[in-house]
Each structure stands twice: as structure tokens, then as C-alpha cells.
XYZ file of C-alpha atoms in Angstrom:
262
model
C 17.675 12.146 -18.459
C 18.148 15.146 -16.203
C 16.595 18.448 -17.308
C 17.575 20.940 -14.612
C 20.782 21.879 -16.425
C 20.559 23.200 -20.021
C 21.703 21.046 -22.906
C 24.459 23.400 -24.094
C 27.443 24.412 -21.955
C 30.300 26.685 -22.981
C 33.781 26.220 -21.539
C 35.574 28.838 -19.470
C 39.236 27.819 -19.538
C 41.025 29.476 -16.640
C 44.448 31.050 -16.956
C 47.244 29.338 -14.996
C 46.518 29.547 -11.278
C 48.864 30.243 -8.337
C 51.317 27.416 -7.831
C 51.195 26.189 -11.430
C 54.325 26.569 -13.605
C 52.896 29.218 -15.946
C 51.077 31.379 -13.418
C 51.410 35.012 -14.454
C 51.457 36.436 -10.932
C 48.076 38.180 -10.895
C 44.923 36.609 -9.490
C 43.159 39.775 -10.519
C 43.927 38.949 -14.151
C 42.738 35.359 -13.675
C 39.402 36.470 -12.243
C 38.880 39.310 -14.721
C 39.616 37.008 -17.667
C 37.263 34.324 -16.357
C 34.479 36.845 -15.818
C 34.991 38.448 -19.231
C 35.086 35.097 -21.036
C 31.915 34.025 -19.235
C 30.231 37.274 -20.250
C 31.084 36.692 -23.918
C 29.541 33.218 -23.778
C 26.394 34.327 -21.956
C 25.886 37.333 -24.233
C 26.245 34.986 -27.213
C 23.376 32.891 -25.881
C 25.040 30.051 -23.982
C 22.592 28.983 -21.242
C 25.193 27.244 -19.053
C 28.958 27.219 -18.496
C 31.753 24.915 -17.332
C 34.867 26.135 -15.506
C 38.162 24.239 -15.412
C 41.787 24.919 -14.517
C 42.942 24.438 -18.108
C 46.085 26.520 -17.680
C 47.537 24.436 -14.847
C 49.322 21.792 -16.958
C 51.130 19.613 -16.115
C 48.243 18.456 -13.949
C 48.214 16.667 -10.635
C 46.768 13.186 -11.087
C 44.238 13.526 -8.284
C 44.288 15.871 -5.290
C 45.255 19.432 -6.155
C 46.927 21.732 -3.587
C 45.022 24.169 -1.406
C 46.065 27.181 -3.473
C 44.388 25.689 -6.551
C 41.142 25.123 -4.677
C 41.211 28.666 -3.304
C 41.909 30.211 -6.719
C 39.285 28.120 -8.516
C 36.698 29.048 -5.914
C 37.263 32.746 -6.574
C 37.210 32.258 -10.333
C 34.116 30.044 -10.260
C 32.316 32.577 -8.104
C 33.085 35.274 -10.693
C 31.718 33.057 -13.470
C 28.632 32.302 -11.392
C 27.903 36.009 -11.174
C 26.504 35.906 -14.712
C 23.351 34.182 -13.529
C 23.433 30.947 -15.552
C 24.033 27.405 -14.251
C 27.675 26.389 -14.279
C 29.841 23.394 -13.554
C 33.322 22.825 -12.146
C 36.037 20.459 -13.371
C 39.254 20.231 -11.350
C 41.921 18.724 -13.582
C 43.168 16.180 -13.814
C 40.828 14.272 -11.558
C 39.967 15.885 -8.224
C 36.198 15.547 -7.827
C 36.366 16.010 -4.066
C 37.805 19.498 -4.478
C 35.302 20.149 -7.267
C 32.449 19.313 -4.892
C 33.883 21.644 -2.256
C 34.102 24.456 -4.813
C 30.565 23.715 -5.995
C 29.241 23.830 -2.443
C 30.918 27.198 -1.855
C 29.906 28.831 -5.147
C 26.494 27.370 -5.964
C 27.648 25.393 -8.998
C 25.044 23.074 -10.500
C 27.371 20.215 -11.427
C 30.886 18.863 -11.445
C 32.679 16.986 -14.198
C 34.696 13.933 -13.196
C 37.157 12.563 -15.726
C 37.418 9.159 -14.023
C 34.669 8.238 -11.553
C 34.945 4.437 -11.606
C 37.593 1.979 -12.715
C 41.105 2.822 -13.866
C 42.485 4.757 -16.830
C 46.100 5.203 -17.876
C 46.869 8.857 -18.485
C 49.796 11.216 -18.976
C 49.690 11.595 -15.170
C 49.942 7.815 -14.711
C 47.248 5.378 -13.660
C 44.219 7.113 -12.119
C 41.634 5.216 -10.100
C 38.074 6.433 -9.688
C 36.756 7.472 -6.271
C 33.022 7.009 -6.699
C 32.470 5.929 -3.091
C 34.179 9.018 -1.698
C 32.614 11.350 -4.266
C 29.039 10.280 -3.672
C 29.351 10.332 0.104
C 30.884 13.813 0.066
C 28.167 15.037 -2.278
C 25.514 13.776 0.135
C 27.226 15.611 2.987
C 28.028 18.911 1.237
C 25.798 19.562 -1.764
C 23.259 16.826 -2.559
C 21.697 18.822 -5.396
C 24.946 19.091 -7.374
C 24.979 16.721 -10.340
C 27.972 14.519 -11.111
C 28.773 14.208 -14.832
C 31.402 11.548 -15.482
C 33.479 10.711 -18.531
C 33.508 7.221 -19.987
C 36.705 6.343 -21.884
C 37.945 9.844 -21.117
C 40.176 11.769 -23.536
C 43.954 11.866 -23.099
C 43.797 8.377 -21.603
C 44.015 4.678 -22.442
C 41.854 1.968 -20.869
C 43.454 -1.104 -19.293
C 43.611 -4.240 -21.463
C 40.283 -6.023 -21.724
C 38.184 -3.104 -20.525
C 34.701 -3.294 -22.034
C 33.181 0.033 -23.088
C 29.570 -0.903 -22.382
C 30.421 -2.379 -18.989
C 32.439 0.707 -18.090
C 29.475 2.931 -18.986
C 27.072 0.784 -16.974
C 29.411 0.814 -13.968
C 29.744 4.599 -14.164
C 25.970 5.041 -13.923
C 24.622 2.082 -11.989
C 27.511 1.521 -9.557
C 29.199 4.940 -9.584
C 25.804 6.739 -9.591
C 26.765 9.357 -12.181
C 23.900 11.651 -13.195
C 25.241 11.941 -16.762
C 27.989 10.375 -18.851
C 30.380 12.281 -21.083
C 31.869 10.963 -24.314
C 34.815 12.611 -26.018
C 37.480 12.064 -28.632
C 41.083 11.036 -28.090
C 42.125 14.507 -26.993
C 41.014 18.099 -26.520
C 39.025 19.245 -29.520
C 38.847 15.752 -31.045
C 35.479 14.483 -32.270
C 34.130 11.395 -30.475
C 34.039 8.037 -32.187
C 30.383 7.661 -33.088
C 30.323 3.875 -32.854
C 31.816 3.953 -29.351
C 29.483 6.783 -28.372
C 26.467 4.731 -29.432
C 27.665 1.773 -27.374
C 27.896 4.051 -24.339
C 24.514 5.651 -24.983
C 22.834 2.260 -25.399
C 24.417 1.012 -22.170
C 23.138 3.831 -19.944
C 19.483 3.921 -20.964
C 17.750 7.193 -20.119
C 20.819 8.731 -18.467
C 21.918 11.998 -20.085
C 24.735 11.555 -22.607
C 26.984 14.587 -23.108
C 29.498 15.335 -25.861
C 32.703 16.434 -24.142
C 34.949 17.387 -27.051
C 35.026 17.991 -30.773
C 31.621 19.625 -31.309
C 31.241 22.088 -34.187
C 28.215 23.578 -35.956
C 28.930 21.256 -38.871
C 28.875 17.991 -36.891
C 26.344 18.951 -34.240
C 23.425 17.117 -35.830
C 25.475 13.929 -36.079
C 26.642 14.170 -32.469
C 23.091 14.715 -31.249
C 22.024 11.463 -32.861
C 23.632 9.719 -29.873
C 23.885 12.482 -27.257
C 21.509 14.791 -25.427
C 23.845 17.637 -24.514
C 27.118 19.279 -25.537
C 30.042 20.928 -23.757
C 31.991 23.024 -26.258
C 35.302 24.776 -25.737
C 37.939 24.619 -28.458
C 35.718 25.459 -31.416
C 34.352 28.671 -29.907
C 37.822 30.139 -29.329
C 39.691 32.298 -31.843
C 41.175 29.969 -34.482
C 39.595 27.019 -32.675
C 42.512 27.020 -30.230
C 41.620 26.218 -26.590
C 44.467 28.464 -25.389
C 42.842 31.497 -27.030
C 39.980 33.681 -25.814
C 36.374 33.117 -26.888
C 35.547 34.404 -30.361
C 32.116 36.138 -30.228
C 31.441 35.250 -33.872
C 32.190 31.560 -33.330
C 30.153 31.574 -30.115
C 27.161 33.103 -31.870
C 27.423 30.655 -34.772
C 27.460 27.692 -32.417
C 24.443 28.969 -30.501
C 22.584 29.442 -33.784
C 23.402 25.867 -34.785
C 22.164 24.657 -31.395
C 18.893 26.516 -31.924
C 18.521 24.904 -35.337
C 18.885 21.501 -33.674
C 16.277 22.330 -31.036
C 18.729 22.452 -28.134
C 17.679 25.932 -27.037
């Protein structure tokens, strides 16, 4: 299990970026909001952050356009200015751009929704690019960790896909540094039985909860996982489209301390 990156990461959901259907027309607002949201999380005690282009739906299946990469680089750099480790996730599944952003901004990790195999998503069938990802990481930023989802949310596996084999392939053939387990969709709690299968399959590799964490279920989730990425719960009303709620952020950090995560 890796230790360089803290066990608790708070999500910074970016506003719609240039080129996306709901972009508001001001990159200044995008950057200011990202920086302010990151500040709320850090001041609440979050030791690490994750940045993603949440507002860009509907998402490109794989490669995003140049304007998205440029905008995310600026936003990620603003988040990185708060002095804690942070990661980058380029939705829906563009790990090559995520690595480029990480190399430019000093990010500690990237999240990859589909690193190996195939998943059927609302963007269609997406195929992992582990070979390309790992070679680009070696060339650009060998110290950046790759955290990869297994049975990723908002997706359906192909018929006959075995969960344990998929987890093993993600780590031992795709070379992921950590695996992420999540529920069926954003904010949904993971299936604990499936999560245990994944954890058992990957041995000492870090297992990360990628959705559905709350102070109330944190102890249960940590019975199979090492780390947690939390987004929806720490927003006002638990809505991922809202801004971070300082009270919810503080309560989650306190729960994490109780569980020995911090």
C-alpha cells in the first residue's frame, strides 16, 4: 500500500469549462471557484484533494479537446497553490491528458476510470489504455501515481466479466498503484461484498472508496478500504453540484480522525 499520498481526499468539482455546453463564459470565475473550494477543504482539515471537470457533462468518452486541457491545467494549478497533495481526473476517461496536466502542475496522482478492459458507459463502450498510460507516465512524470477504478460507477461490465480478475488485471497487468471502488453512480455507496472481492484480489495494493462515503458509514467502508475520496457528502445538501459546506467538511474530517485516518 502506498503511503506518500494521505488517506483522505476531498473533491474539487470544477465549474463547466470552455467548450462545454454549460460554460458560463468566465475562466476567472472557474479558477476563483476552484481555489475557494480548495481553501474550504484545506481549512477544514482535508490533507489532499482531487480535481475533476465535473461540470463538463455530457463528457467525451476518451480524449478531451485542447481547450479542456488548458482550462484544467490552470484550475489544477490554482488548487495546487494550497500546498497539499492533489490529483487530477479528466472525465470521462482521458488519462493521457490527466498525466500531462499532472506533469505541468505537480499533481501527485491521476484517477483513471477505466485503465484496463472494457466498460459500457453513457458515452458508449470505453476501452482502457494501460499500455499508453504507463509509457507516458514513465516519459513525463514517473512519480505520479495512477489510481484506477474497478467496476467504475455509471458503467456496466461486459457479460461474463469477473470482478476479481478485473481487479487483478488492473494492478498486475495495468500496473495501477491503487484501485478505486464505488457505487453505481455519483454519491452511491459501494457494494461491500464486491468491494471485499476487489480488496482480496489486489493484496497489499491501496484500496480507495470513490463514492458514497459519509461519517456514518466510514467505519464500515474502512473495513475493506484504506483511503477515501469524498465529494457529494461534503457539499451543501449533499449535492455534488453545490459548493462545499464547511460544516459538513469539518464533520467528515472529525469522523476520519476518529477512524485513525488522520
